[in-house]
Amino acid sequence: MRFYIGVVSLLMFLSSAGHADEYFFKKVADKNITPEETGNLTLSDSKDIALKEAMLHSKIMLDDGVLSIPGVCKVNVRSDLPKKRGQSDLDSIHHVKENTGDDGEYKKIKDSEIDFITRADSLSSGESECDFLYHFAIKIGTDLIFYNNGWSVIYTSSNKHSSTAGSDKEKYNIGDIVCTVVRGGDYERNDHCVYNGAIYSAYEQFYVNSSGNNNGWSSLLPNYKDVLSRSQSEKSNEFTILSSKDTGKSGEISITYTVLTKNYIKLLSSMEGGGTQVSFKENGNIVNIEINSFPD
């Protein structure tokens, strides 16, 4: 059952033949649910392996009973849950809701929005089949989850967002930070980014590659130590700096810093017309970064 709860699948995918669903890498969850399965690897090393695999294969597709990594491989899949679910099936579903993801993020997902998928028939001769890692999945809400050395590797569906999500710039870099664009509605964006390293280095990458772009970040403090030091000197986990550079058509711009822990901060750049929030959260020498842009 260890691997069984290892990869998530789509209830709707199985009932909507002929329609391809796209999933883009979202994050590696903070907690390893089966640390004993990392073998001789440290938790940090095993999470690094899971992250690199996900960044290499950042897009997954489900289309009429076929899971594929575009241009790489595919595998025939089927639901591993019966249409009429018994108590053992419900127990497995509840276990997944309680133990998958971060901070109970899936606890409120309806049981009917969860499905397990597993490898089905072999592919036709000559086709490249995906590695065993992709032979099992769990579909939970709009997310698709695979397990790698006990880490939940989470992909999210573009179908819950604007239909243009996959048509324009799906991936981009902020220095060494790798980001995936996720659009919601006409103006909102909620980009998911990952940095392989420490939070102070991720912040530095963001500063170097964002502060000079005349985009609301010109007054950003130059390094992470400055953020922690300023928070301590102000005796508050939240403080605001008004920009002396980003004025003009956009009016006055401010950046609010919220230091939740030494490994978790949020930045909010506010100006006339809207704002952008950027959160940095480090776990195991990997930093997950969320960039949310929204109008007033």
Coordinates of N, CA and C in Angstrom, one line a residue, residues 47-253:
K47 N 14.7 14.5 -1.1 CA 13.8 15.5 -1.6 C 14.4 16.2 -2.8
D48 N 15.7 16.4 -2.8 CA 16.4 17.0 -4.0 C 16.2 16.1 -5.2
I49 N 16.2 14.8 -5.1 CA 16.0 13.9 -6.2 C 14.6 14.1 -6.7
A50 N 13.6 14.1 -5.8 CA 12.2 14.3 -6.2 C 12.0 15.6 -6.9
L51 N 12.6 16.7 -6.4 CA 12.4 18.0 -7.0 C 13.0 18.0 -8.4
K52 N 14.2 17.5 -8.6 CA 14.9 17.5 -9.9 C 14.1 16.7 -10.9
E53 N 13.5 15.6 -10.5 CA 12.7 14.8 -11.4 C 11.5 15.6 -11.9
A54 N 10.9 16.2 -10.9 CA 9.7 17.0 -11.2 C 10.0 18.2 -12.1
M55 N 11.1 18.8 -11.9 CA 11.5 20.0 -12.7 C 11.8 19.5 -14.1
L56 N 12.4 18.3 -14.2 CA 12.7 17.8 -15.6 C 11.5 17.4 -16.3
H57 N 10.5 16.9 -15.6 CA 9.2 16.5 -16.2 C 8.1 17.3 -15.6
S58 N 8.0 18.6 -15.9 CA 7.1 19.5 -15.2 C 5.7 19.5 -15.8
K59 N 5.5 18.8 -16.8 CA 4.1 18.7 -17.4 C 3.7 17.3 -17.6
I60 N 2.5 17.0 -17.1 CA 1.9 15.6 -17.2 C 0.5 15.8 -17.9
M61 N 0.2 14.8 -18.8 CA -1.1 14.9 -19.4 C -1.8 13.6 -19.2
L62 N -3.2 13.7 -19.1 CA -4.1 12.5 -19.0 C -5.1 12.7 -20.1
D63 N -5.1 11.6 -20.9 CA -6.0 11.7 -22.1 C -6.6 10.3 -22.4
D64 N -7.9 10.1 -22.0 CA -8.6 8.9 -22.4 C -7.8 7.7 -22.0
G65 N -7.5 7.6 -20.7 CA -6.9 6.4 -20.1 C -5.4 6.3 -20.4
V66 N -4.7 7.4 -20.8 CA -3.3 7.4 -21.0 C -2.7 8.6 -20.3
L67 N -1.7 8.2 -19.4 CA -0.9 9.2 -18.7 C 0.4 9.4 -19.5
S68 N 0.8 10.6 -19.8 CA 2.0 10.8 -20.6 C 2.8 12.0 -20.1
I69 N 4.1 11.9 -20.4 CA 5.0 13.1 -20.3 C 5.3 13.5 -21.7
P70 N 4.8 14.6 -22.2 CA 4.9 14.9 -23.6 C 6.3 14.8 -24.2
G71 N 6.3 14.0 -25.3 CA 7.6 13.9 -26.0 C 8.6 12.9 -25.3
V72 N 8.2 12.3 -24.2 CA 9.1 11.4 -23.4 C 8.6 10.0 -23.3
C73 N 7.4 9.8 -22.7 CA 6.9 8.5 -22.5 C 5.4 8.5 -22.2
K74 N 4.8 7.4 -22.1 CA 3.4 7.3 -21.7 C 3.1 6.0 -21.0
V75 N 2.0 5.9 -20.4 CA 1.6 4.6 -19.7 C 0.1 4.5 -19.7
N76 N -0.5 3.4 -20.1 CA -1.9 3.2 -20.0 C -2.3 3.0 -18.5
V77 N -3.4 3.7 -18.1 CA -3.8 3.7 -16.7 C -5.3 3.5 -16.6
R78 N -5.7 3.1 -15.4 CA -7.2 2.9 -15.1 C -7.4 3.2 -13.7
S79 N -8.7 3.4 -13.3 CA -9.0 3.7 -11.9 C -8.8 2.4 -11.1
D80 N -8.3 2.5 -9.9 CA -8.1 1.4 -9.1 C -9.1 1.3 -7.9
L81 N -10.2 2.2 -8.1 CA -11.2 2.2 -7.1 C -12.5 1.7 -7.8
P82 N -13.3 0.9 -7.1 CA -14.5 0.4 -7.7 C -15.6 1.5 -7.7
K83 N -16.5 1.4 -8.6 CA -17.6 2.4 -8.7 C -18.3 2.5 -7.4
K84 N -18.6 1.4 -6.8 CA -19.2 1.3 -5.5 C -18.1 1.1 -4.4
R85 N -17.8 2.1 -3.7 CA -16.7 2.1 -2.8 C -17.1 1.5 -1.4
G86 N -16.3 0.5 -1.0 CA -16.5 -0.1 0.3 C -15.8 0.6 1.4
Q87 N -15.9 0.1 2.6 CA -15.3 0.8 3.8 C -13.8 0.9 3.6
S88 N -13.1 -0.2 3.1 CA -11.7 -0.1 3.0 C -11.3 0.9 2.0
D89 N -12.1 1.1 0.9 CA -11.8 2.2 0.0 C -11.9 3.5 0.6
L90 N -12.9 3.7 1.4 CA -13.2 5.0 2.1 C -12.1 5.3 3.1
D91 N -11.6 4.2 3.8 CA -10.5 4.4 4.8 C -9.2 4.8 4.1
S92 N -9.0 4.3 2.9 CA -7.8 4.7 2.1 C -7.9 6.1 1.7
I93 N -9.1 6.5 1.2 CA -9.3 7.9 0.8 C -9.1 8.9 2.0
H94 N -9.7 8.5 3.1 CA -9.5 9.4 4.3 C -8.1 9.5 4.8
H95 N -7.4 8.4 4.6 CA -5.9 8.4 5.0 C -5.2 9.4 4.1
V96 N -5.5 9.4 2.8 CA -4.8 10.3 1.9 C -5.2 11.7 2.2
K97 N -6.4 12.0 2.5 CA -6.8 13.4 2.8 C -6.1 13.9 4.1
E98 N -5.9 13.0 5.0 CA -5.3 13.4 6.3 C -3.8 13.6 6.2
N99 N -3.1 12.8 5.3 CA -1.7 12.7 5.3 C -0.9 13.2 4.1
T100 N -1.7 13.7 3.1 CA -1.0 14.1 1.9 C -1.0 15.6 1.8
G101 N 0.1 16.2 1.2 CA 0.2 17.6 1.1 C 0.7 18.3 2.4
D102 N 0.5 19.6 2.5 CA 1.0 20.4 3.6 C -0.2 21.0 4.4
D103 N 0.0 21.0 5.7 CA -1.0 21.7 6.6 C -2.4 21.4 6.4
G104 N -2.7 20.1 6.1 CA -4.1 19.7 5.9 C -4.8 20.3 4.7
E105 N -4.0 20.6 3.7 CA -4.6 21.3 2.5 C -5.7 20.5 1.8
Y106 N -5.7 19.2 2.0 CA -6.7 18.3 1.3 C -7.8 17.8 2.2
K107 N -7.9 18.2 3.4 CA -8.9 17.6 4.3 C -10.3 17.9 3.9
K108 N -10.5 19.1 3.3 CA -11.9 19.5 2.9 C -12.3 19.0 1.5
I109 N -11.4 18.3 0.8 CA -11.8 17.8 -0.5 C -12.8 16.7 -0.3
K110 N -13.9 16.7 -1.1 CA -14.9 15.7 -1.0 C -14.4 14.3 -1.5
D111 N -14.9 13.3 -0.8 CA -14.5 11.9 -1.2 C -14.7 11.6 -2.6
S112 N -15.7 12.2 -3.2 CA -16.0 11.9 -4.6 C -15.0 12.6 -5.6
E113 N -14.2 13.5 -5.1 CA -13.2 14.2 -5.9 C -11.8 13.5 -5.7
I114 N -11.8 12.3 -5.2 CA -10.5 11.6 -5.0 C -10.6 10.3 -5.8
D115 N -9.5 10.0 -6.5 CA -9.5 8.7 -7.2 C -8.0 8.2 -7.2
F116 N -7.8 6.9 -7.3 CA -6.5 6.3 -7.4 C -6.4 5.8 -8.8
I117 N -5.3 5.9 -9.5 CA -5.1 5.3 -10.8 C -3.9 4.4 -10.7
T118 N -3.9 3.4 -11.6 CA -2.8 2.5 -11.6 C -2.5 2.1 -13.1
R119 N -1.3 1.5 -13.3 CA -1.0 1.1 -14.6 C -2.0 0.0 -15.1
A120 N -2.4 0.1 -16.4 CA -3.3 -0.9 -17.0 C -2.5 -1.7 -18.0
D121 N -3.0 -1.9 -19.2 CA -2.4 -2.8 -20.2 C -1.0 -2.2 -20.7
S122 N -0.2 -3.1 -21.2 CA 1.1 -2.7 -21.8 C 0.9 -1.8 -23.0
L123 N 1.8 -1.0 -23.3 CA 1.8 -0.2 -24.5 C 2.0 -1.0 -25.7
S124 N 1.6 -0.4 -26.9 CA 1.9 -1.1 -28.2 C 3.4 -1.2 -28.4
S125 N 3.8 -2.2 -29.1 CA 5.3 -2.4 -29.4 C 5.9 -1.1 -30.0
G126 N 7.1 -0.8 -29.5 CA 7.8 0.4 -30.0 C 7.5 1.7 -29.2
E127 N 6.5 1.7 -28.4 CA 6.2 2.9 -27.6 C 7.0 2.9 -26.3
S128 N 7.5 4.1 -25.9 CA 8.3 4.2 -24.7 C 7.4 4.3 -23.5
E129 N 7.5 3.4 -22.5 CA 6.7 3.4 -21.3 C 7.4 4.2 -20.2
C130 N 6.6 5.0 -19.5 CA 7.2 5.8 -18.4 C 7.7 4.9 -17.3
D131 N 8.6 5.4 -16.5 CA 9.2 4.7 -15.4 C 8.1 4.3 -14.4
F132 N 8.5 3.4 -13.5 CA 7.5 2.9 -12.5 C 7.0 4.0 -11.6
L133 N 7.8 5.0 -11.5 CA 7.4 6.2 -10.6 C 6.0 6.7 -11.1
Y134 N 5.7 6.6 -12.4 CA 4.5 7.2 -13.0 C 3.4 6.1 -13.2
H135 N 3.6 5.0 -12.6 CA 2.6 3.9 -12.8 C 1.4 4.0 -11.8
F136 N 1.5 4.9 -10.8 CA 0.5 5.1 -9.8 C 0.3 6.5 -9.5
A137 N -0.9 7.0 -9.3 CA -1.2 8.4 -9.0 C -2.4 8.5 -8.1
I138 N -2.6 9.7 -7.5 CA -3.8 10.0 -6.8 C -4.3 11.3 -7.3
K139 N -5.6 11.3 -7.7 CA -6.2 12.6 -8.1 C -7.0 13.1 -6.9
I140 N -6.7 14.3 -6.5 CA -7.4 14.8 -5.3 C -7.7 16.3 -5.6
G141 N -9.0 16.5 -5.8 CA -9.5 17.8 -6.3 C -8.9 18.1 -7.7
T142 N -8.2 19.2 -7.9 CA -7.6 19.5 -9.2 C -6.1 19.2 -9.2
D143 N -5.6 18.5 -8.2 CA -4.2 18.1 -8.2 C -4.0 16.6 -8.5
L144 N -2.8 16.4 -9.0 CA -2.4 15.0 -9.3 C -1.1 14.8 -8.6
I145 N -1.0 13.7 -7.8 CA 0.1 13.5 -6.9 C 0.8 12.2 -7.2
F146 N 2.1 12.3 -7.3 CA 3.0 11.1 -7.4 C 3.9 11.1 -6.2
Y147 N 4.4 9.9 -5.8 CA 5.3 9.7 -4.7 C 6.7 9.4 -5.2
N148 N 7.7 10.0 -4.6 CA 9.1 9.8 -5.0 C 9.8 9.8 -3.7
N149 N 10.3 8.6 -3.3 CA 11.0 8.4 -2.0 C 10.2 8.9 -0.8
G150 N 8.9 8.8 -0.9 CA 8.1 9.2 0.2 C 7.6 10.6 0.2
W151 N 8.1 11.4 -0.8 CA 7.7 12.8 -0.9 C 6.5 12.9 -1.9
S152 N 5.5 13.7 -1.5 CA 4.4 14.0 -2.4 C 4.8 15.0 -3.4
V153 N 4.8 14.6 -4.7 CA 5.2 15.5 -5.8 C 3.9 15.9 -6.4
I154 N 3.5 17.2 -6.3 CA 2.2 17.6 -6.6 C 2.2 18.4 -7.9
Y155 N 1.3 18.0 -8.8 CA 1.0 18.7 -10.0 C -0.4 19.3 -9.9
T156 N -0.6 20.4 -10.6 CA -2.0 21.0 -10.5 C -2.5 21.2 -11.9
S157 N -3.8 21.1 -12.1 CA -4.5 21.1 -13.4 C -4.7 22.5 -13.9
S158 N -4.4 22.8 -15.2 CA -4.6 24.1 -15.8 C -6.1 24.3 -16.1
N159 N -6.9 23.2 -16.0 CA -8.3 23.3 -16.4 C -9.1 24.2 -15.4
K160 N -8.6 24.4 -14.2 CA -9.4 25.2 -13.2 C -9.0 26.7 -13.4
H161 N -8.1 27.0 -14.3 CA -7.7 28.3 -14.6 C -8.1 28.7 -16.0
S162 N -7.7 29.9 -16.4 CA -8.0 30.3 -17.8 C -7.6 29.4 -18.8
S163 N -8.3 29.2 -19.9 CA -7.9 28.3 -21.0 C -6.6 28.7 -21.7
T164 N -6.1 29.9 -21.4 CA -4.9 30.4 -22.0 C -3.7 30.0 -21.2
A165 N -3.9 29.3 -20.1 CA -2.8 29.0 -19.2 C -1.6 28.3 -19.9
G166 N -2.0 27.4 -20.9 CA -0.9 26.7 -21.5 C -0.5 27.2 -22.9
S167 N -1.1 28.4 -23.3 CA -0.9 28.9 -24.6 C 0.2 29.9 -24.7
D168 N 0.6 30.5 -23.6 CA 1.6 31.6 -23.7 C 2.8 31.1 -23.0
K169 N 3.4 31.8 -22.1 CA 4.7 31.5 -21.5 C 4.4 30.6 -20.3
E170 N 4.5 29.4 -20.4 CA 4.2 28.4 -19.3 C 5.3 28.4 -18.3
K171 N 6.5 28.5 -18.7 CA 7.6 28.5 -17.7 C 8.6 29.6 -17.9
Y172 N 9.2 30.1 -16.9 CA 10.2 31.1 -17.0 C 11.1 31.1 -15.8
N173 N 12.2 31.8 -15.8 CA 13.2 31.8 -14.8 C 13.4 33.2 -14.2
I174 N 13.6 33.2 -12.9 CA 14.0 34.4 -12.2 C 15.4 34.1 -11.7
G175 N 16.4 34.3 -12.5 CA 17.7 33.8 -12.2 C 17.7 32.3 -12.2
D176 N 18.0 31.7 -11.1 CA 18.0 30.2 -11.0 C 16.7 29.7 -10.4
I177 N 15.7 30.6 -10.2 CA 14.4 30.2 -9.7 C 13.6 29.8 -10.9
V178 N 13.0 28.6 -10.9 CA 12.2 28.0 -12.0 C 10.7 28.2 -11.7
C179 N 10.0 28.9 -12.6 CA 8.6 29.2 -12.3 C 7.7 28.7 -13.4
T180 N 6.5 28.3 -13.0 CA 5.4 27.9 -13.9 C 4.2 28.9 -13.8
V181 N 3.8 29.4 -14.9 CA 2.7 30.4 -14.9 C 1.4 29.7 -14.8
V182 N 0.5 30.2 -13.9 CA -0.8 29.7 -13.7 C -1.7 30.9 -13.7
R183 N -2.6 31.1 -14.7 CA -3.5 32.2 -14.7 C -4.9 31.9 -14.2
G184 N -5.5 32.9 -13.6 CA -6.9 32.7 -13.1 C -7.7 33.9 -13.5
G185 N -8.6 33.8 -14.4 CA -9.4 35.0 -14.8 C -8.6 35.8 -15.7
D186 N -9.1 37.1 -16.0 CA -8.5 37.9 -17.0 C -7.2 38.6 -16.5
Y187 N -7.1 38.8 -15.2 CA -5.9 39.6 -14.8 C -5.1 38.9 -13.7
E188 N -5.6 37.9 -13.0 CA -4.9 37.3 -11.9 C -3.9 36.3 -12.4
R189 N -2.8 36.2 -11.7 CA -1.8 35.2 -11.9 C -1.3 34.6 -10.6
N190 N -1.1 33.3 -10.6 CA -0.7 32.7 -9.4 C 0.5 31.7 -9.8
D191 N 1.7 32.2 -9.8 CA 2.8 31.4 -10.4 C 3.4 30.6 -9.3
H192 N 3.8 29.4 -9.6 CA 4.4 28.5 -8.7 C 5.9 28.3 -9.1
C193 N 6.8 28.6 -8.1 CA 8.2 28.6 -8.4 C 9.0 27.7 -7.4
V194 N 10.1 27.2 -7.8 CA 11.0 26.4 -7.0 C 12.4 26.8 -7.1
Y195 N 13.1 26.9 -6.0 CA 14.5 27.1 -6.0 C 15.3 26.1 -5.2
N196 N 16.3 25.5 -5.8 CA 17.1 24.5 -5.1 C 18.2 25.1 -4.3
G197 N 18.0 25.3 -3.1 CA 19.0 26.0 -2.2 C 18.4 26.6 -1.0
A198 N 19.1 27.5 -0.3 CA 18.6 28.1 0.9 C 17.8 29.3 0.6
I199 N 16.9 29.7 1.6 CA 16.0 30.8 1.4 C 16.8 32.1 1.2
Y200 N 17.9 32.3 1.9 CA 18.6 33.6 1.7 C 19.2 33.7 0.2
S201 N 19.5 32.6 -0.3 CA 20.0 32.6 -1.7 C 18.9 32.8 -2.7
A202 N 17.7 32.2 -2.4 CA 16.5 32.4 -3.3 C 16.1 33.8 -3.3
Y203 N 16.1 34.4 -2.1 CA 15.8 35.9 -2.0 C 16.7 36.7 -2.8
E204 N 18.0 36.4 -2.7 CA 19.0 37.1 -3.4 C 18.8 37.0 -4.9
Q205 N 18.4 35.8 -5.4 CA 18.1 35.6 -6.8 C 16.9 36.5 -7.2
F206 N 15.9 36.6 -6.4 CA 14.8 37.4 -6.7 C 15.1 38.9 -6.7
Y207 N 16.0 39.3 -5.7 CA 16.4 40.7 -5.6 C 17.2 41.1 -6.9
V208 N 18.2 40.3 -7.2 CA 19.1 40.7 -8.3 C 18.3 40.7 -9.6
N209 N 17.3 39.9 -9.8 CA 16.6 39.8 -11.1 C 15.3 40.5 -11.1
S210 N 14.9 41.1 -10.0 CA 13.6 41.8 -10.0 C 13.7 43.3 -9.6
S211 N 14.7 43.7 -8.8 CA 14.7 45.0 -8.2 C 15.0 46.1 -9.3
G212 N 15.6 45.7 -10.4 CA 16.0 46.8 -11.4 C 15.0 46.8 -12.5
N213 N 13.9 46.2 -12.4 CA 13.0 46.1 -13.6 C 11.9 47.1 -13.6
N214 N 11.9 48.1 -12.7 CA 10.9 49.1 -12.6 C 9.5 48.5 -12.5
N215 N 9.4 47.5 -11.7 CA 8.1 46.8 -11.6 C 7.5 46.7 -10.2
G216 N 8.0 47.7 -9.4 CA 7.5 47.7 -8.0 C 8.4 47.2 -7.0
W217 N 9.6 46.7 -7.4 CA 10.5 46.0 -6.4 C 11.8 46.8 -6.2
S218 N 11.8 48.1 -6.7 CA 13.1 48.8 -6.6 C 13.5 49.1 -5.2
S219 N 12.6 49.2 -4.3 CA 13.0 49.4 -2.9 C 13.2 48.2 -2.1
L220 N 13.3 47.0 -2.7 CA 13.4 45.8 -2.0 C 14.8 45.7 -1.3
L221 N 14.7 45.3 0.0 CA 16.0 45.2 0.7 C 16.9 44.2 0.0
P222 N 18.2 44.5 0.0 CA 19.1 43.8 -0.9 C 19.4 42.3 -0.5
N223 N 19.3 42.0 0.8 CA 19.5 40.6 1.1 C 18.7 40.2 2.3
Y224 N 18.6 38.9 2.5 CA 17.7 38.3 3.4 C 18.0 38.6 4.9
K225 N 19.3 38.8 5.2 CA 19.7 39.1 6.5 C 19.2 40.5 6.9
D226 N 19.1 41.4 5.9 CA 18.6 42.8 6.1 C 17.1 42.7 6.5
V227 N 16.4 41.8 5.9 CA 14.9 41.6 6.2 C 14.8 41.2 7.7
L228 N 15.5 40.1 8.1 CA 15.5 39.6 9.5 C 15.9 40.7 10.5
S229 N 17.0 41.4 10.1 CA 17.5 42.5 11.0 C 16.5 43.6 11.2
R230 N 15.9 44.0 10.1 CA 14.9 45.1 10.1 C 13.7 44.7 11.0
S231 N 13.3 43.4 10.9 CA 12.1 42.9 11.7 C 12.5 42.9 13.1
Q232 N 13.7 42.6 13.5 CA 14.1 42.5 14.9 C 14.2 44.0 15.4
S233 N 14.8 44.9 14.6 CA 15.0 46.3 15.1 C 13.6 47.0 15.3
E234 N 12.6 46.6 14.5 CA 11.3 47.2 14.6 C 10.4 46.5 15.6
K235 N 11.0 45.4 16.1 CA 10.3 44.5 17.1 C 8.9 44.1 16.6
S236 N 8.8 43.8 15.3 CA 7.6 43.4 14.7 C 7.9 42.4 13.6
N237 N 7.0 41.4 13.4 CA 7.2 40.5 12.3 C 6.6 41.1 11.0
E238 N 6.1 42.3 11.0 CA 5.6 43.0 9.8 C 6.0 44.4 9.8
F239 N 6.6 44.9 8.6 CA 6.9 46.2 8.5 C 6.8 46.6 7.0
T240 N 6.7 47.9 6.7 CA 6.5 48.4 5.4 C 7.5 49.5 5.0
I241 N 8.0 49.4 3.8 CA 8.9 50.4 3.3 C 8.3 51.0 2.0
L242 N 8.2 52.4 2.1 CA 7.7 53.1 0.9 C 8.8 53.4 -0.1
S243 N 8.5 53.2 -1.3 CA 9.5 53.3 -2.4 C 9.8 54.8 -2.7
S244 N 11.1 55.1 -2.9 CA 11.5 56.4 -3.3 C 11.8 56.4 -4.8
K245 N 11.7 55.3 -5.4 CA 12.1 55.1 -6.8 C 10.9 54.9 -7.7
D246 N 10.0 54.0 -7.3 CA 8.9 53.6 -8.1 C 7.7 54.5 -8.0
T247 N 7.9 55.8 -8.3 CA 6.8 56.8 -8.3 C 6.6 57.3 -9.7
G248 N 5.4 57.9 -9.9 CA 5.1 58.4 -11.2 C 3.7 58.0 -11.6
K249 N 3.5 57.4 -12.7 CA 2.2 57.0 -13.2 C 1.5 56.1 -12.2
S250 N 2.3 55.2 -11.6 CA 1.6 54.2 -10.7 C 1.4 54.8 -9.3
G251 N 1.9 56.0 -9.1 CA 1.7 56.6 -7.8 C 2.7 56.0 -6.8
E252 N 2.5 56.2 -5.5 CA 3.4 55.7 -4.5 C 3.3 54.1 -4.4
I253 N 4.5 53.5 -4.3 CA 4.5 52.1 -4.2 C 5.1 51.7 -2.8

